[in-house]
Every structure is written in structure tokens, then in C-alpha cells.
Coordinates of C-alpha atoms and ligand atoms in Angstrom, one line a residue:
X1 CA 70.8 86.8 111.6
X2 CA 74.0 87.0 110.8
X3 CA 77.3 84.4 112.8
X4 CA 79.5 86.1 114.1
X5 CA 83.0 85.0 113.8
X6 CA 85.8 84.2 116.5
X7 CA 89.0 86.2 116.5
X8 CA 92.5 84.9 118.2
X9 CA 95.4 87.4 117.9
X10 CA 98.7 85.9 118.2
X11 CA 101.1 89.0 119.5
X12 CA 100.3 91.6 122.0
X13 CA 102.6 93.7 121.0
X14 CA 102.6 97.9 120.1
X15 CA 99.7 96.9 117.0
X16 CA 97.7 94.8 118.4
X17 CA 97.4 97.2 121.6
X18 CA 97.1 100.7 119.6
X19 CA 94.8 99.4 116.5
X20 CA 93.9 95.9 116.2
X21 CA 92.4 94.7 119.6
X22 CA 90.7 98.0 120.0
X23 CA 89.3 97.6 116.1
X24 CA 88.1 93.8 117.4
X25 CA 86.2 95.1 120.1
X26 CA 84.4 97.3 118.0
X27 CA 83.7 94.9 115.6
X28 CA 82.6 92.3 118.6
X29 CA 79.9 95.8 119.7
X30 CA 78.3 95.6 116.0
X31 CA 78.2 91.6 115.9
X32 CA 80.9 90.5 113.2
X33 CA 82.9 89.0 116.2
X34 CA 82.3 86.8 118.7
X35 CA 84.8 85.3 121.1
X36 CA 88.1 87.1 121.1
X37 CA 91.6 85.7 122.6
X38 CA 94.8 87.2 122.8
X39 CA 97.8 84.8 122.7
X40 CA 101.5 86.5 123.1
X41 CA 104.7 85.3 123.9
X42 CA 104.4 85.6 127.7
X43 CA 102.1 87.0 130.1
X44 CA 103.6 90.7 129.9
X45 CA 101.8 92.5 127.2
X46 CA 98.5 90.8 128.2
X47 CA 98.8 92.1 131.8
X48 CA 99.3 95.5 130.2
X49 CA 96.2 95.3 127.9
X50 CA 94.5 93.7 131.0
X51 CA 95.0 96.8 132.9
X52 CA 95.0 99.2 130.2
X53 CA 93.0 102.4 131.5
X54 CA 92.3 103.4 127.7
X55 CA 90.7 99.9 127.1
X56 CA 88.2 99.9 130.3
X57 CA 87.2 103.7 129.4
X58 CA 86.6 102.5 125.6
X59 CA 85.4 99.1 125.9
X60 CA 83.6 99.1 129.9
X61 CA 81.9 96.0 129.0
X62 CA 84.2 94.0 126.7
X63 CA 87.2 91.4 127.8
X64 CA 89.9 89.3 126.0
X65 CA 90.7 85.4 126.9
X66 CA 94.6 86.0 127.6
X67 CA 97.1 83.2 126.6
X68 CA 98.9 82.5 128.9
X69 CA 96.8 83.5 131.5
X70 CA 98.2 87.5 132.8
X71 CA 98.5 86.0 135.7
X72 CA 101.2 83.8 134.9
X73 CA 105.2 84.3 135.8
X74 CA 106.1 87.0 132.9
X75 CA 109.2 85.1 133.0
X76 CA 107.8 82.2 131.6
X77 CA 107.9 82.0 127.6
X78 CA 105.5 80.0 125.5
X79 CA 106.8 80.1 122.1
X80 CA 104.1 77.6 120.3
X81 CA 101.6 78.3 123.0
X82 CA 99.7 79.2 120.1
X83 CA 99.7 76.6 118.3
X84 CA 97.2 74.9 120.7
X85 CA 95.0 77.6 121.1
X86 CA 94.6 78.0 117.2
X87 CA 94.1 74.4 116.7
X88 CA 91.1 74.3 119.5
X89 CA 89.2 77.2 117.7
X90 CA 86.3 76.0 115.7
X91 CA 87.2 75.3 112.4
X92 CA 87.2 78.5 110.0
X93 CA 87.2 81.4 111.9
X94 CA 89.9 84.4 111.6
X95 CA 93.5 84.3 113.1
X96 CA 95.2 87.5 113.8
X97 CA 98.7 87.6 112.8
X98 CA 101.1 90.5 115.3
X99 CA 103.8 88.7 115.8
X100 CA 107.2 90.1 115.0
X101 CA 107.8 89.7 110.8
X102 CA 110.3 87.0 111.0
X103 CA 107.1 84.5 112.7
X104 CA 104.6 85.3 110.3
X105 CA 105.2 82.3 108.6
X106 CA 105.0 80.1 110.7
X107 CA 101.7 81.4 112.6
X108 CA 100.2 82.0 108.9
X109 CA 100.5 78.6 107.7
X110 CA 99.8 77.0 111.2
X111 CA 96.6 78.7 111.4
X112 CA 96.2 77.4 107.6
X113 CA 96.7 73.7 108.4
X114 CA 94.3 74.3 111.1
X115 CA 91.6 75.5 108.9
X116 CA 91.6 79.4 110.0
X117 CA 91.2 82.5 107.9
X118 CA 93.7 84.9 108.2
X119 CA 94.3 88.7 109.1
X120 CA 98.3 89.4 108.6
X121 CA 100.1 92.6 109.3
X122 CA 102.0 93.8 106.8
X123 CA 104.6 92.7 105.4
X124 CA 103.1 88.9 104.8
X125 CA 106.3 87.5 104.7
X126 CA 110.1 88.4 103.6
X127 CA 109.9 85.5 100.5
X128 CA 108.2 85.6 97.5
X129 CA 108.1 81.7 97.7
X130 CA 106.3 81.7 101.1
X131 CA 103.9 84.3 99.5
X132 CA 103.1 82.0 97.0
X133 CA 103.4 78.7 98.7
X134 CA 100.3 81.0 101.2
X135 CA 98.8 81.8 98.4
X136 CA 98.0 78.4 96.6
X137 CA 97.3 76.5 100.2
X138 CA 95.0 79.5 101.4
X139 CA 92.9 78.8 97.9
X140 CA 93.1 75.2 97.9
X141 CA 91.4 75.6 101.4
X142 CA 88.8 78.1 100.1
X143 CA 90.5 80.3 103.3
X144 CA 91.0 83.4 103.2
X145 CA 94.5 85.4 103.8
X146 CA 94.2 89.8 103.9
X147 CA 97.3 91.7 104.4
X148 CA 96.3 94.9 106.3
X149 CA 98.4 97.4 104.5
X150 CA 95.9 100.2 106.4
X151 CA 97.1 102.9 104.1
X152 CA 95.3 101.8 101.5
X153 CA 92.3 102.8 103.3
X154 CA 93.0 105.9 104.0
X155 CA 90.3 108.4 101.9
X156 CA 93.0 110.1 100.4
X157 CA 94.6 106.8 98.6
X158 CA 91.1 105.2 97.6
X159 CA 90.6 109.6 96.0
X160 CA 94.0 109.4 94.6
X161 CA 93.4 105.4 92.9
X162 CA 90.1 106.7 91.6
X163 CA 91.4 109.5 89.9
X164 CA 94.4 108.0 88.7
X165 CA 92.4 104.7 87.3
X166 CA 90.2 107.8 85.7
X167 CA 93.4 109.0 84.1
X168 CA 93.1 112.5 85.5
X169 CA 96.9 112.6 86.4
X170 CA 98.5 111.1 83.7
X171 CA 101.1 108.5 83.8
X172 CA 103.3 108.3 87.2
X173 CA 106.9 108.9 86.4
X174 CA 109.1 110.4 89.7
X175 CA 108.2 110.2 92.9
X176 CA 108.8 110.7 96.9
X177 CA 107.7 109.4 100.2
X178 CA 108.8 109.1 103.3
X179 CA 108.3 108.0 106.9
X180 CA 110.0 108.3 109.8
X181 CA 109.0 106.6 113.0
X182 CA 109.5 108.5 116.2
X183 CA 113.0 108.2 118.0
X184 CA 111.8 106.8 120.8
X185 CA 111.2 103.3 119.3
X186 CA 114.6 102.4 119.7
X187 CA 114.1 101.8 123.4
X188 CA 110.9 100.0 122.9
X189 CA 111.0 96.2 122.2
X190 CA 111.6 97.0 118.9
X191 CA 115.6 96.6 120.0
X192 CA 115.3 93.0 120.6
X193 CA 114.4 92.1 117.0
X194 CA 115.0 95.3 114.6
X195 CA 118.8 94.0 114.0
X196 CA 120.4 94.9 110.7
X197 CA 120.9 91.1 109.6
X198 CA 116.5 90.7 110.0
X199 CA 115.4 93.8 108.7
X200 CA 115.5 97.9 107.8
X201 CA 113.4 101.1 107.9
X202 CA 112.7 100.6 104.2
X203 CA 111.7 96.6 104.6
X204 CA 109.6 98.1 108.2
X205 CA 107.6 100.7 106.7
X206 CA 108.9 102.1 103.4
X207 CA 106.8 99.2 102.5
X208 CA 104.0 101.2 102.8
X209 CA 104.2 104.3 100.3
X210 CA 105.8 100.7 98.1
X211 CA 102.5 99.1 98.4
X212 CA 100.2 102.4 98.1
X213 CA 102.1 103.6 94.4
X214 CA 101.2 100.3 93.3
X215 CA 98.3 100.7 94.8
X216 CA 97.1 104.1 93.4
X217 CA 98.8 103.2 89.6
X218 CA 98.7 99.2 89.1
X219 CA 102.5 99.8 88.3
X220 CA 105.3 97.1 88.7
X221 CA 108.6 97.2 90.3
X222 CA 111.0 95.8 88.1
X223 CA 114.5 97.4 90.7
X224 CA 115.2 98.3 93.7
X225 CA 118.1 99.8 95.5
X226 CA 118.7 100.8 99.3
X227 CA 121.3 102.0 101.5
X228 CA 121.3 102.2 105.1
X229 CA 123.0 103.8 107.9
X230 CA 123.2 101.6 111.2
X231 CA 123.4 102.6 114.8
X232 CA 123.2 100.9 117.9
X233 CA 120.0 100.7 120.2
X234 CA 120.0 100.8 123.7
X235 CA 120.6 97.3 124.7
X236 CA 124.0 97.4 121.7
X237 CA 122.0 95.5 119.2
X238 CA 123.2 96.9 116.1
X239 CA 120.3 98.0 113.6
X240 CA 119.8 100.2 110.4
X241 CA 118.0 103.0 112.0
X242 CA 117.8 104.8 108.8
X243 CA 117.5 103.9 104.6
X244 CA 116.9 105.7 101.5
X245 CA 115.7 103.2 98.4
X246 CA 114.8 103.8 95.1
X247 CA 112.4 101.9 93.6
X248 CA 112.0 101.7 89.6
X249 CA 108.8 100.6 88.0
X250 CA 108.3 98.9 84.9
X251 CA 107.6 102.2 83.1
X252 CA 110.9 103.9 84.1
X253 CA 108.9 106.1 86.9
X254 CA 110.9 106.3 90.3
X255 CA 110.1 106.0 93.7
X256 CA 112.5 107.2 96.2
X257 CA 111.4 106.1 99.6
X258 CA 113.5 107.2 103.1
X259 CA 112.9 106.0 106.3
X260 CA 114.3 105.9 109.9
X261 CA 113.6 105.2 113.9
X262 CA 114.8 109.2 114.4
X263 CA 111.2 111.8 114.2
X264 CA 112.4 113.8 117.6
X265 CA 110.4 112.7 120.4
X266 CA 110.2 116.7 121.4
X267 CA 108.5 117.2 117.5
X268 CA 104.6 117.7 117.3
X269 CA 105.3 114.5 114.8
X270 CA 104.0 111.8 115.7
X271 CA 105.9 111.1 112.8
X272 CA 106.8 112.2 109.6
X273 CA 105.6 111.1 106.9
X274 CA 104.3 112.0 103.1
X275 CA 104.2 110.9 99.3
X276 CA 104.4 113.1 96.2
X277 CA 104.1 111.7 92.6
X278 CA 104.3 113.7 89.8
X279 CA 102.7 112.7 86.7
X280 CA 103.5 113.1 82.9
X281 CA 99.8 114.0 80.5
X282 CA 99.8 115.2 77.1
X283 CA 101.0 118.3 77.3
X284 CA 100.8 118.6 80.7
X285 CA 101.8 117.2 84.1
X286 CA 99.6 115.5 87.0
X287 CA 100.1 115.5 90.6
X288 CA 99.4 113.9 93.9
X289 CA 100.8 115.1 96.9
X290 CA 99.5 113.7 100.6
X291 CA 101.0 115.6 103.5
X292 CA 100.8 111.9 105.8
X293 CA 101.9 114.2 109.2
X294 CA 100.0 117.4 109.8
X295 CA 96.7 116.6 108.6
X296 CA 95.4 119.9 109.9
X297 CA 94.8 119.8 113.6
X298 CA 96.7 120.8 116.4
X299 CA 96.6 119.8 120.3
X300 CA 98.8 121.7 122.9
X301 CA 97.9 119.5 126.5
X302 CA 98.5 120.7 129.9
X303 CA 100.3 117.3 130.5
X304 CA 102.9 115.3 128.1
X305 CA 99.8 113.2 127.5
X306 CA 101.3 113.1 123.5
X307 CA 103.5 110.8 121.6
X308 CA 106.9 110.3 124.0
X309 CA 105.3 112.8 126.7
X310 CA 105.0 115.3 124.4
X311 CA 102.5 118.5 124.8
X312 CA 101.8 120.3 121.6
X313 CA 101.2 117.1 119.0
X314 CA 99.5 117.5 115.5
X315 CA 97.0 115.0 115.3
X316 CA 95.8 112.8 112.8
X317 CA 92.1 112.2 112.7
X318 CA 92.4 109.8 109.6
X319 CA 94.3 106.5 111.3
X320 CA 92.9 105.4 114.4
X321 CA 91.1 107.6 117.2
X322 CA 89.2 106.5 120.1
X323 CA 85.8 108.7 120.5
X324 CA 82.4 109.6 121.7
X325 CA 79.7 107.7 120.2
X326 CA 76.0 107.0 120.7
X327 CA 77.4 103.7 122.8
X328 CA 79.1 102.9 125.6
X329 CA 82.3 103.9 126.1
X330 CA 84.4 105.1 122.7
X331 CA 84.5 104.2 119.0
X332 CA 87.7 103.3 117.0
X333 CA 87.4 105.9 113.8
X334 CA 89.6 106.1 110.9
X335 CA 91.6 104.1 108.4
X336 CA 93.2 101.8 110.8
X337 CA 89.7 100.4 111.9
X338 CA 88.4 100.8 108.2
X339 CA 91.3 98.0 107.2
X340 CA 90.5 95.6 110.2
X341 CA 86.6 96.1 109.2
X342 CA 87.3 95.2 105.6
X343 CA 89.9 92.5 106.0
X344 CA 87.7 90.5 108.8
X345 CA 84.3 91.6 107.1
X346 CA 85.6 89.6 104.1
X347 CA 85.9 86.3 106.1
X348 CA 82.5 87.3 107.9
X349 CA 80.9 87.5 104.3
X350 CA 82.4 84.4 103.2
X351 CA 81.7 82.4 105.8
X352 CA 78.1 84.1 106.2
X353 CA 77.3 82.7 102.7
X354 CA 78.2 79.7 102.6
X355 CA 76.5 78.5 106.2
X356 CA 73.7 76.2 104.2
X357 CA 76.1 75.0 101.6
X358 CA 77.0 71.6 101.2
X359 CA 81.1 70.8 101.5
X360 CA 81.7 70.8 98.0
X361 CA 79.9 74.1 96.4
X362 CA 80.7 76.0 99.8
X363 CA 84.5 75.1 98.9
X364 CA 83.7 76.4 95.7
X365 CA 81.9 79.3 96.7
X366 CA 84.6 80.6 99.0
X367 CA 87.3 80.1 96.4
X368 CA 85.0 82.3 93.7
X369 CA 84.9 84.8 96.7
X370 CA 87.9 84.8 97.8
X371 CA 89.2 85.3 93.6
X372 CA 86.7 88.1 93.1
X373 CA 88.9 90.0 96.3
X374 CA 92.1 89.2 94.3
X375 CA 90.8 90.9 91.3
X376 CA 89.2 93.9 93.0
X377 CA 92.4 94.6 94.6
X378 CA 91.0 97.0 97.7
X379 CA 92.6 94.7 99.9
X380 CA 95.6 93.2 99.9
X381 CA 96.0 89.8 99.1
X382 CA 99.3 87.3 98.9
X383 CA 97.9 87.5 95.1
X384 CA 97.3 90.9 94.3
X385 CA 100.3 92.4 96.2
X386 CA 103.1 89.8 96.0
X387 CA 105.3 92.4 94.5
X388 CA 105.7 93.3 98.0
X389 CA 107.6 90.6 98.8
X390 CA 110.0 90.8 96.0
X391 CA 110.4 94.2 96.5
X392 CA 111.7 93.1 100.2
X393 CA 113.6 90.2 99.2
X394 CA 115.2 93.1 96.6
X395 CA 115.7 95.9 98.9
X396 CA 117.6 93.1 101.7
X397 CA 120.1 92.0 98.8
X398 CA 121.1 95.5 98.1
X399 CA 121.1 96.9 101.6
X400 CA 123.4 93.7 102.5
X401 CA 125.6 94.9 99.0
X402 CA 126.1 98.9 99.9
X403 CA 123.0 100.2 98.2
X404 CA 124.1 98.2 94.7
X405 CA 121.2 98.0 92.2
X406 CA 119.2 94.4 92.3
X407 CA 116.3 93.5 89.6
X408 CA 112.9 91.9 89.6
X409 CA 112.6 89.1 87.3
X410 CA 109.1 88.4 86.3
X411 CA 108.2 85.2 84.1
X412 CA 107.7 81.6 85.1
X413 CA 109.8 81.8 88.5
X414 CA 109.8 85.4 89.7
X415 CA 112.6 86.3 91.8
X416 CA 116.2 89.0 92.4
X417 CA 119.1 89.5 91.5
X418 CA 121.8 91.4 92.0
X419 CA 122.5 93.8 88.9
X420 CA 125.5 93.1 86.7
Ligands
NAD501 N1 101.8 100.2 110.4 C1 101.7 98.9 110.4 O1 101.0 98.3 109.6 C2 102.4 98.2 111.5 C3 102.7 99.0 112.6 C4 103.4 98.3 113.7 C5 103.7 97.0 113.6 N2 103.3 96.3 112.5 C6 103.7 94.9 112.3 O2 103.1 94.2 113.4 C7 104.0 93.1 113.8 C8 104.2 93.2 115.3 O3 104.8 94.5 115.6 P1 104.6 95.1 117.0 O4 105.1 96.5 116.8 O5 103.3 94.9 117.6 O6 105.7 94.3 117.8 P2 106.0 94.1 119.3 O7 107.4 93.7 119.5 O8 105.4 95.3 120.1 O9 105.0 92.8 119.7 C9 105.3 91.6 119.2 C10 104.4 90.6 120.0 O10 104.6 89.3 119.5 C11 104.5 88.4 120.5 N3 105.2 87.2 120.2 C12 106.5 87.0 119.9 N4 106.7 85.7 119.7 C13 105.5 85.0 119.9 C14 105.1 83.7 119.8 N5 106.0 82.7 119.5 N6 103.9 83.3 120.1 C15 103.0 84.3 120.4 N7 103.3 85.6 120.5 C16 104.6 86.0 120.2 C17 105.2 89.1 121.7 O11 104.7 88.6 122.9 C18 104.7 90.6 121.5 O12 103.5 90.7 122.2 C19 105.2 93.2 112.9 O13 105.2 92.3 111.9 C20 105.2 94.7 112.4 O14 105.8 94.8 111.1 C21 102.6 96.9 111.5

């Protein structure tokens, strides 16, 4: 029999509510989790996932322990709540990080020091340094640390990575991608903490189609540039709601990448979003092209049941749907459940396998496990995809600096620059 392992999120915010709670659960049905808690900031987004309608129709039987409690004041904030709750879990079991970027830090290395494993949302951090300072703690600790970059998990990236390992394309030399996120996340809480001087649409979720090329090729970005254009959200915080980068690999291949907070709430969207690399062969030319949006099925409701009260949506069946199964209520399906599986089935397996070990050769049996991941490179880890956060770090600089051009310099202390 197999232990299952305890879960505590810490954020209830848009992810953990439309893929990562609902993922848990399923995950609690087939018995890789036990106990789950949900700790956020205040009592708001709890009483919402409390009394979610979606959540007793998929999960009739299932509950979360809230922190605070949903019925407390939702005026009331309890910024290191967390911190306790984390440090009374049993000792290496999994910590979900949804907290806001600029937190996860802080909740990453707490649950560290309090001998958890880890599930982070992308990005991992904004510093390559923190990355790496996570990095070496997580494998001192024999704890493991997965970055749920969910697009990796999407069939169409693990086709397009097989292929290209297979050198069926060729070599990746120009590129395009893009998402953009629906219009009506600048009312959302997004406007409390989406301010130009924190982060961007490229940093947000150009990250993504970043993290999938080097995903899909094994290539390394050695510059970066991005531009912006800022607006102001409803509450007059002033944010980049849109950003174009380019991104140049250590072959000369480019990446252009544009992003926004602007897909029309009236579009069939949700959003928009797609990736097209063209390859050079001998001879010849390769190519990958994922339409990301209309994945070829359409909905027209009788009520704006869609995205932003839409009626006629194209829907994706590849990230995260809620449906019939042989159980009770509905299954999560798709990519977004497929990264949450993979990510918290690791620390299952770990832990799983070294039960009967003795301190010593269980610390070294994580560590060997937890390297073997690195090296595989299906999930991300702060050691297989710590380009990421140069990358970031790169794309800040130059969207601070009007777009100018900043490198990556590898070697003994990776870090940016601005170019001369
Ligand atoms: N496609 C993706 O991979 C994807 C999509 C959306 C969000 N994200 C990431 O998820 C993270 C959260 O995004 P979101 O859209 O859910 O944000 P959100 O604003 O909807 O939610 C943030 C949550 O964090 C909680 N929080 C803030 N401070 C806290 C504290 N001190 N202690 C406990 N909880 C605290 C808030 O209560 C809130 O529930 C971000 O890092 C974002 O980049 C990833």
C-alpha cells in the first residue's frame, strides 16, 4: 500500500481555484493525497472556494481545511499565517506555492526550512540567485522543488520535443509565439499587484512559449530584449498591459514573444495564443506550428456561461476540463492536471521509496531521485530550467531601459547585463 501524502496550498487565488485545488482533489480520489489545506491571505477566496457550486458538483464528497477559517472577518489579513500552518505539517510532505510571484520566495524557502517538498507555479522566482540558492538547499535536504510550467505537458510539446530530439525538424532558427490574456483581467485582483515596477506580460506569461522552446530544442538564451506599452487598470495602478520581446538563443535562432491583458472579452478566445518555429535541415526547412487557441471545438451557450459572460467560446479540451467519469461527481482532464499529477507524483514516489530507509541512504536516495528528474528534464526544476530566471531578470532590465538589448552571461556566476 502505497502513503499518501499531505498537500497545503498557500494562495487561493484564480490558479489555485481553476486548476490546482481541483487537480488535488483528484489526486486525494486515486490515493496520492491525503489531508489537504488551503491557506490564503484572508478569508475571501476560501469562502468562495467553500461555496463554489463547480466544486460540490465535481468533488460531492471532498473538503479543504481553510486558513484562516472562511468564517473569519475577510477584513482581517494574515500575511505569515502560513508560516505556522506549514511548520505543523508532518515533516516532508508537499507545499503548494499560488501566491502572487513576488512571495514565492519567501513561502518556497519557508516550507524548505520546514522540511516540505515543493509544487511552485511558474515563474519560481524573479533571481537567478534565489533559483540557485533553492536549488542547492532543496538538494542538500534530499526535497524536492517542481515548477509547473503546464505547457510542457501539453501532447503537442512532449510530440513536438520527441521529434525535434529525433532531429526530424532540423535546427530551430526564427520563431513566434504569443499569448494574450483576456481583457477582463485587468479588473480582477490582478490590478493590486500587476504594476509596471513588479512585473510585465512577457515576465507573466511570455514565460511560457520561453520555457517550452527550450523545452522542445535544449537551446540557451544568451539575449533578450522587451518593450512594453503601459496603461492604467481600474483602481489607477499603472501596469504594462502589453510587451513584445525577442529572445536570442545561443545559436543565433530568434524568439519573438508578444503578450498583453487585452483578448476581447466579446472574442470566442479564451485567449489567444500560439507558437511557430521554423527550422533550417539540409536542404530543407522544418516546422512546428501549434495553434494554442482554437483547438478545434466550438460551444455557442444559451447563457454567457463562457469566459467574461461570453456565449459562443472555442474550447480547449487539452488544459483543464471538468467531466463525466465512472466516479462520483467529475474528473479534472488535460495538461493542467497532467503537470500537478507529475510534479506531486514525484514527491509521492520519492517519499514512497524511501519509507523503510534508514536517515542516511534515504537522504541519499532522495537526492539520486531527485538528480535523475534534473537530468530527464520532463519537469521543470530550479536546475534544469534556471534559464528562466535569467531570462526574467533580462527581459525586467530592458523593459525598465525602452526595450534596449541586455545579455546572458553564462560561466562561473551567470547573470545580465545591459548591452554596450
Ligand atoms: N498559467 C500559469 O501557470 C499560471 C496562471 C495563473 C497564475 N499563475 C501564477 O500563480 C500565482 C498566483 O496567481 P493567481 O492568478 O492565482 O493570483 P491571485 O491574485 O488570484 O491569488 C493570489 C492568492 O495569494 C494569496 N496570498 C497573498 N499573500 C499571501 C500570504 N502572505 N499568505 C497566504 N496567501 C497569500 C491571496 O489571498 C490570493 O488568494 C502567480 O505566481 C502567477 O504567476 C500561473
Amino acid at each position: 500500500m502505497s502513503k499518501p501524502i499531505d498537500v497545503t496550498i498557500v494562495g487561493g487565488g484564480m490558479i489555485t481555484a481553476d486548476q490546482l485545488l481541483p487537480s488535488i482533489y483528484q489526486l486525494q480520489r486515486t490515493g496520492m493525497v491525503g489531508r489537504i489545506e488551503v491557506c490564503a491571505l484572508d478569508s475571501s477566496p476560501l469562502r468562495v472556494l467553500k461555496a463554489s457550486e463547480e466544486f460540490r458538483q465535481a468533488f460531492p464528497e471532498q473538503e479543504f481545511i481553510a486558513h484562516p477559517s472562511e468564517a473569519e472577518d475577510p477584513q482581517q489579513r494574515f500575511p505569515t499565517l502560513y508560516k505556522t500552518v506549514v511548520a505543523a505539517m508532518p515533516k516532508r510532505q508537499a507545499v503548494v506555492v499560488a501566491v502572487p510571484d513576488e512571495l514565492h520566495y519567501d513561502v518556497i524557502m519557508e516550507a524548505l526550512r520546514n522540511e516540505q517538498h515543493v509544487l511552485s507555479v511558474k515563474p519560481l522566482v524573479h533571481r537567478y540567485t534565489q533559483a540557485v540558492e533553492i536549488e542547492k538547499l532543496a538538494l542538500a535536504k534530499g526535497l524536492f522543488i517542481g515548477i509547473e510550467y503546464h505547457k510542457r505537458f501539453d501532447r503537442r510539446s512532449l510530440i513536438a520535443r520527441k521529434h525535434y530530439e529525433s532531429g526530424d525538424f532540423g535546427e530551430f532558427v526564427m520563431g513566434e509565439a504569443k499569448m494574450i490574456e483576456p481583457y477582463f483581467y485587468r479588473s480582477s485582483n490582478f490590478q493590486k499587484w500587476f504594476t509596471w515596477d513588479k512585473t510585465d506580460p512577457f515576465v507573466y506569461v511570455g514565460c511560457h512559449y520561453v520555457d517550452l522552446v527550450q523545452f522542445i530544442t535544449g537551446l540557451k538564451p544568451v539575449r533578450v530584449s522587451v518593450s512594453g506599452v503601459k496603461g492604467k487598470f481600474p483602481n489607477g495602478n499603472v501596469g504594462y498591459l502589453w510587451a513584445n520581446g525577442r529572445v536570442i538563443y545561443e545559436n543565433g535562432a530568434i524568439l519573438s514573444v508578444t503578450d498583453g491583458l487585452g483578448y476581447p472579452d466579446e472574442g470566442a478566445g479564451s485567449n489567444e495564443q500560439c507558437l511557430m518555429m521554423f527550422c533550417e535541415g539540409a536542404g530543407k526547412t522544418g516546422l512546428i506550428a501549434h495553434d494554442d487557441q482554437f483547438r478545434g471545438v466550438e460551444h455557442s451557450y444559451l447563457k454567457g456561461i463562457g469566459c467574461a459572460g461570453s456565449v459562443f467560446n472555442y474550447v480547449s479540451p487539452d488544459f483543464f476540463r471538468l467531466v463525466p467519469w465512472e466516479g462520483p461527481g467529475y474528473k479534472p482532464i488535460g495538461y493542467g492536471y497532467d503537470s500537478v499529477e507529475a510534479i506531486l507524483g514525484t514527491i509521492h514516489r520519492i517519499e514512497n521509496e524511501v519509507a523503510d530507509l534508514p536517515a542516511a541512504d534515504s537522504l541519499t536516495r532522495r537526492q539520486a531521485i531527485i538528480r535523475e528528474v534534473d537530468a530527464r528534464a520532463i519537469i521543470a526544476t530550479p536546475a534544469n530550467s534556471n534559464t528562466n530566471e535569467l531570462v526574467t531578470e533580462a527581459a525586467r532590465l530592458s523593459i525598465l531601459n525602452d526595450g534596449h538589448m541586455v545579455n546572458i552571461a553564462y560561466g562561473d556566476s551567470p547573470h545580465v547585463e545591459l548591452a554596450k
